[in-house]
Amino acid sequence: MYDDFNDDLMTVETNSRFKCSQGNNGVQQLTMDDYVVSFTNAKDERVQVQGFQSAKGLLKTSNIKQEKDVIVVDSDESSDEVVVVKSPEPAIRLDETQARIAKLSFDHPLLVVAGAGSGKTATLCARVIEIIKSGVEAPRVLVITFTNKAADELKQRIFRYMQASGLIKVDDDKKSAVTSKSAMRQMPYASTFHSWCYGILMRFHTRLGFNRCPLVAATEAEHKKLMYLAKDQLEDCRRLVQCEYMLNIPPPPLPQDAQSGLEPSIYIHDTESRWNEVLLMAKKTTGFSIDWQKITEEEEKESVKKSKFTERAKAKIQHMSLTHALYQHLHSAIGQGRGLVDLDENQLDLGLAFPGKDMVQQMMSFVYRSKSKGYNPAQFPQIERSVLEAYNGTLRRFGLVDFDDLLDMANQLLDNAEVLQEIRNEFPYLLVDEFQDFNRLQTQLVLKLQVGVGRVTAVGDLKQSIFEFRGATCEENYHIFLEQFIDAQVEGRALGAMETLTTNYRSHKSIVDLSNIVALDTVDEKDTQLRRLLTPSTALDTAPVVPVTVWNTRDIRDEAATISSRIKAILDKGDCLASDIAVISRCLNFGSYKPTGAIETELLRKGIPFVVRGGHSALKSKRMQLFMALVRIIANPDDDIAAEYCLDELVQNIGPVNSKKIRGLGKDKVRQLSLFEQMTHASTNTSLLTKSARTGLQAFLGDVEKWQQLMGDKTLEWIIKDIFAQYILKVEEGDKDKNVETSAKKGDIEDPLLDMVLAILDSLYQTPELLSATASAEAGNDSPCTMELLQAYSSHLCLLSTAAEDKGKLKTAKDQKPAKYEGAVVITTVHQAKGLEWQHVFLNHFIENMFPMGYRG
């Protein structure tokens, strides 16, 4: 945390009244129960040993025994006999509150406010089991959650619970096959809302005008392609309107919203029929001729044949090129004489509504935000409305829908009384998890399915809402649910009930207490309806008190050094594995800046393995991959993969054509030449390459030869810095730090990536088992580089780059010797980390407007 504290070390003890007092040594003290939060500038070496002991270690040293969860045991009420089956790990383990909530009335609404680590998933699954035990057929229970991962976990846990309760029968060889057909037929329907809505769309798509069920455009890359097509479609619509004007074709009546004074949309839905009319009139007026009907029929045939979106998009682009040719003809023949503006030279200025370098990305962000909230395009200004309608129209033109369409179309289908009744009969019971993360469309689905029915259970926590940037409407969701279900009065009594799960089984007491303080500011004090949902969490009585430390560091490097030093101290103590430690950031990429890049560097320098989840490691950046390719080709010129990467990316004046010529050399030889040898021959072949291409190739080959000849003379660090000065600093990349500085003095370079590769070199020197006997004897910062040392460094780079995003165990030696630290520290984002557990957690960049983010770009 970057703040200025006057004292080098401040320890804060707090009590629930949060009163401030002055200690004997002048340090401010806040008493609040018995946990410790220490604020420090990290300048005193004494702090390096504070707060390292984990919960497991404290339990061992203090002889505190953890209480076991209460096990719910069910008996058959129709028999006096009770069969007790002893099991060390019961399938269903609930405490008293969880067990009571699981059995509350199933025919009335229930809102469960479940704090972090309170066992909400177990309670929800146990409630599903109780509903089935009451006589409801399992497939008639609908269980909805937020993510595919959570849905899979729900399925697995419900499957185990049903097996333990004897509610499901599967073949002996498929006892764990939750996805088997026999198991699926006997289980509740558990999925995300998007998956469930697509099933509804598959059944009723004809009611929305589709001849066949549309496919889902699932990836952001597909969405961007659609947006580019939508932009072109808007220009096509503008040209159509001007063509109609030039040919005196009366425009169709304005839509109802335009008649009411709103600006009409630029986008036109039925362009094909209107372009056909323009073509017919153009033939009569100017003699323009083209067999449009034949082309249209061929396009339709090809559209049926070509199932891939990209191929069908090419056909659409070809059609628009024809209409463009028609426009150019009419503007030349008629428009210029009337003094009409040439729309090709005066295209629509979308930058006014969507400023920024990546305009298409800004447009997509607007579309995502608008559709997730269920906004009507007509409520936006003309440009924004036109973009939204053009994007949606382009989707429909190709028979596609996106994820928000699934929700919107399901809502449209449920507006039909027949469809709604059929779905309600099919799923009379609804249970939803992670309710705080639902958006407006998802909440509307809950209302349509259950208003007037009331067999709904919603589980969530207002304090855990972190997906507003994806369209989640947390406070609105709870207001609606409370008004419609919980507080609604029937015969003078509340229709539903609200319960809370407050015992945190996951965290230390200090973390729980601190989170309660922070949570008080999440809801406006005047909002009494939501304030009652902010029930404080409580830790187990046996939970240890472990310091929560807030560090004040000078800069990014100091923060990284502090975090890595503490991680190393924890691991050296042997109290936990590396995989029990996490570094959590708000985001792994802020444009060109990587908040965790410096931490990765320091972990590498100390030889601590790590994995990056929820983003890409700096080890996977383009510049790092190019550096690795250069090192590999110096160490082994026969490495064709590295040579090809260098040829395409680093050699000056070599384009795709020259690259193909070089690769064709030597194919008729008895011995196939390596690519590096082909490059060498091509560099002097005047008939093959131009002078500029040969010059660029000769310069690159000369540098490689120079570095090879410097073995035994210069250190490896010198060679690395020279590689950076000659090549890597010249590579432009989106994630390259903008603050790179190179002074006139050779090798004096400031670059985060250079720091990282030098840190990897330090870790190699500190790990003798990664080096051969010869290289190990010669290794050292001041020792001349040898080819064996360079080859070891190259292998080490490749292994670390591969392992940084692996989920498996890290291997750091060529002979696969075990690493010094077992497992790998997890570097991830706060959104990826939700619901996961580690013994030690570090939050980097814990500063204002970043945790949480104040500006989202």
Short mmCIF file of N, CA and C in Angstrom, two decimals, residues 428-488:
data_model
loop_
_atom_site.label_atom_id
_atom_site.label_comp_id
_atom_site.label_asym_id
_atom_site.label_seq_id
_atom_site.Cartn_x
_atom_site.Cartn_y
_atom_site.Cartn_z
N PRO A 428 -41.09 -26.84 -11.10
CA PRO A 428 -41.83 -26.08 -10.07
C PRO A 428 -40.94 -25.55 -8.96
N TYR A 429 -39.74 -26.12 -8.80
CA TYR A 429 -38.84 -25.68 -7.72
C TYR A 429 -37.58 -25.07 -8.34
N LEU A 430 -37.20 -23.90 -7.84
CA LEU A 430 -36.04 -23.18 -8.35
C LEU A 430 -35.13 -22.81 -7.19
N LEU A 431 -33.85 -23.14 -7.34
CA LEU A 431 -32.83 -22.74 -6.36
C LEU A 431 -31.71 -22.04 -7.12
N VAL A 432 -31.34 -20.85 -6.69
CA VAL A 432 -30.30 -20.08 -7.38
C VAL A 432 -29.15 -19.79 -6.43
N ASP A 433 -27.94 -19.97 -6.93
CA ASP A 433 -26.73 -19.71 -6.16
C ASP A 433 -26.06 -18.45 -6.70
N GLU A 434 -25.21 -17.81 -5.89
CA GLU A 434 -24.50 -16.58 -6.27
C GLU A 434 -25.48 -15.53 -6.79
N PHE A 435 -26.57 -15.31 -6.05
CA PHE A 435 -27.62 -14.40 -6.50
C PHE A 435 -27.10 -12.98 -6.67
N GLN A 436 -26.08 -12.61 -5.90
CA GLN A 436 -25.58 -11.24 -5.97
C GLN A 436 -24.91 -10.95 -7.31
N ASP A 437 -24.55 -11.99 -8.07
CA ASP A 437 -23.84 -11.79 -9.33
C ASP A 437 -24.77 -11.80 -10.55
N PHE A 438 -26.08 -11.95 -10.33
CA PHE A 438 -27.01 -11.98 -11.45
C PHE A 438 -27.17 -10.58 -12.05
N ASN A 439 -27.40 -10.53 -13.36
CA ASN A 439 -27.72 -9.25 -13.98
C ASN A 439 -29.23 -9.09 -14.08
N ARG A 440 -29.65 -7.99 -14.70
CA ARG A 440 -31.07 -7.66 -14.72
C ARG A 440 -31.89 -8.71 -15.47
N LEU A 441 -31.37 -9.22 -16.58
CA LEU A 441 -32.10 -10.21 -17.37
C LEU A 441 -32.27 -11.52 -16.60
N GLN A 442 -31.24 -11.91 -15.86
CA GLN A 442 -31.33 -13.14 -15.08
C GLN A 442 -32.32 -13.00 -13.93
N THR A 443 -32.34 -11.84 -13.31
CA THR A 443 -33.29 -11.60 -12.23
C THR A 443 -34.73 -11.61 -12.76
N GLN A 444 -34.92 -11.07 -13.97
CA GLN A 444 -36.25 -11.10 -14.57
C GLN A 444 -36.71 -12.53 -14.82
N LEU A 445 -35.79 -13.42 -15.19
CA LEU A 445 -36.15 -14.83 -15.38
C LEU A 445 -36.63 -15.45 -14.08
N VAL A 446 -35.93 -15.13 -12.98
CA VAL A 446 -36.35 -15.64 -11.67
C VAL A 446 -37.77 -15.19 -11.35
N LEU A 447 -38.04 -13.91 -11.60
CA LEU A 447 -39.37 -13.38 -11.31
C LEU A 447 -40.44 -14.06 -12.16
N LYS A 448 -40.18 -14.21 -13.45
CA LYS A 448 -41.19 -14.80 -14.32
C LYS A 448 -41.48 -16.26 -13.96
N LEU A 449 -40.45 -16.96 -13.51
CA LEU A 449 -40.65 -18.37 -13.17
C LEU A 449 -41.37 -18.54 -11.83
N GLN A 450 -41.21 -17.59 -10.89
CA GLN A 450 -41.64 -17.86 -9.53
C GLN A 450 -42.62 -16.86 -8.92
N VAL A 451 -42.84 -15.69 -9.52
CA VAL A 451 -43.85 -14.78 -8.97
C VAL A 451 -45.21 -15.45 -9.06
N GLY A 452 -45.90 -15.50 -7.93
CA GLY A 452 -47.18 -16.19 -7.87
C GLY A 452 -47.05 -17.67 -7.56
N VAL A 453 -45.81 -18.18 -7.56
CA VAL A 453 -45.55 -19.59 -7.23
C VAL A 453 -44.86 -19.67 -5.88
N GLY A 454 -43.67 -19.04 -5.78
CA GLY A 454 -43.00 -18.90 -4.48
C GLY A 454 -42.13 -20.05 -4.06
N ARG A 455 -41.91 -21.05 -4.94
CA ARG A 455 -41.04 -22.17 -4.54
C ARG A 455 -39.60 -21.86 -4.98
N VAL A 456 -39.06 -20.79 -4.45
CA VAL A 456 -37.74 -20.33 -4.87
C VAL A 456 -36.85 -20.14 -3.66
N THR A 457 -35.60 -20.55 -3.81
CA THR A 457 -34.56 -20.34 -2.79
C THR A 457 -33.40 -19.61 -3.45
N ALA A 458 -33.03 -18.46 -2.91
CA ALA A 458 -31.90 -17.69 -3.44
C ALA A 458 -30.81 -17.62 -2.38
N VAL A 459 -29.60 -17.95 -2.79
CA VAL A 459 -28.45 -17.94 -1.88
C VAL A 459 -27.42 -16.96 -2.42
N GLY A 460 -26.93 -16.08 -1.57
CA GLY A 460 -25.92 -15.12 -2.00
C GLY A 460 -25.49 -14.24 -0.86
N ASP A 461 -24.68 -13.26 -1.17
CA ASP A 461 -24.17 -12.36 -0.15
C ASP A 461 -23.89 -11.00 -0.78
N LEU A 462 -24.56 -9.99 -0.30
CA LEU A 462 -24.39 -8.63 -0.82
C LEU A 462 -22.94 -8.20 -0.77
N LYS A 463 -22.20 -8.65 0.24
CA LYS A 463 -20.82 -8.22 0.43
C LYS A 463 -19.86 -8.84 -0.58
N GLN A 464 -20.30 -9.89 -1.28
CA GLN A 464 -19.40 -10.59 -2.19
C GLN A 464 -19.67 -10.27 -3.66
N SER A 465 -20.34 -9.18 -3.92
CA SER A 465 -20.64 -8.81 -5.30
C SER A 465 -19.41 -8.15 -5.93
N ILE A 466 -18.80 -8.82 -6.91
CA ILE A 466 -17.60 -8.28 -7.56
C ILE A 466 -17.71 -8.31 -9.08
N PHE A 467 -18.92 -8.51 -9.61
CA PHE A 467 -19.07 -8.63 -11.05
C PHE A 467 -19.95 -7.52 -11.64
N GLU A 468 -19.94 -6.35 -11.01
CA GLU A 468 -20.72 -5.25 -11.56
C GLU A 468 -20.20 -4.85 -12.94
N PHE A 469 -18.89 -5.02 -13.16
CA PHE A 469 -18.32 -4.64 -14.45
C PHE A 469 -18.82 -5.56 -15.56
N ARG A 470 -19.40 -6.69 -15.21
CA ARG A 470 -20.00 -7.58 -16.20
C ARG A 470 -21.53 -7.41 -16.28
N GLY A 471 -22.04 -6.43 -15.61
CA GLY A 471 -23.47 -6.16 -15.71
C GLY A 471 -24.28 -6.61 -14.52
N ALA A 472 -23.63 -7.14 -13.47
CA ALA A 472 -24.38 -7.58 -12.29
C ALA A 472 -25.06 -6.38 -11.63
N THR A 473 -26.32 -6.58 -11.23
CA THR A 473 -27.11 -5.51 -10.58
C THR A 473 -27.47 -5.98 -9.18
N CYS A 474 -26.46 -6.05 -8.33
CA CYS A 474 -26.61 -6.68 -7.02
C CYS A 474 -27.70 -6.03 -6.17
N GLU A 475 -27.59 -4.74 -5.91
CA GLU A 475 -28.54 -4.08 -5.02
C GLU A 475 -29.95 -4.13 -5.59
N GLU A 476 -30.07 -3.94 -6.91
CA GLU A 476 -31.38 -4.01 -7.55
C GLU A 476 -31.97 -5.41 -7.40
N ASN A 477 -31.13 -6.45 -7.54
CA ASN A 477 -31.60 -7.83 -7.38
C ASN A 477 -32.23 -8.05 -6.02
N TYR A 478 -31.53 -7.60 -4.99
CA TYR A 478 -32.01 -7.84 -3.63
C TYR A 478 -33.26 -7.02 -3.32
N HIS A 479 -33.31 -5.79 -3.81
CA HIS A 479 -34.51 -4.98 -3.61
C HIS A 479 -35.73 -5.69 -4.20
N ILE A 480 -35.58 -6.19 -5.43
CA ILE A 480 -36.69 -6.86 -6.10
C ILE A 480 -37.09 -8.14 -5.38
N PHE A 481 -36.10 -8.92 -4.99
CA PHE A 481 -36.41 -10.21 -4.35
C PHE A 481 -37.09 -9.99 -3.00
N LEU A 482 -36.60 -9.02 -2.25
CA LEU A 482 -37.21 -8.73 -0.95
C LEU A 482 -38.65 -8.25 -1.12
N GLU A 483 -38.87 -7.37 -2.09
CA GLU A 483 -40.22 -6.82 -2.28
C GLU A 483 -41.19 -7.87 -2.81
N GLN A 484 -40.74 -8.69 -3.76
CA GLN A 484 -41.64 -9.63 -4.43
C GLN A 484 -41.87 -10.91 -3.64
N PHE A 485 -40.88 -11.33 -2.87
CA PHE A 485 -40.98 -12.64 -2.23
C PHE A 485 -40.94 -12.59 -0.70
N ILE A 486 -39.95 -11.91 -0.15
CA ILE A 486 -39.73 -12.00 1.29
C ILE A 486 -40.68 -11.11 2.07
N ASP A 487 -40.82 -9.85 1.66
CA ASP A 487 -41.63 -8.90 2.42
C ASP A 487 -43.08 -8.84 1.95
N ALA A 488 -43.39 -9.53 0.87
CA ALA A 488 -44.78 -9.53 0.38
C ALA A 488 -45.70 -10.15 1.43
#
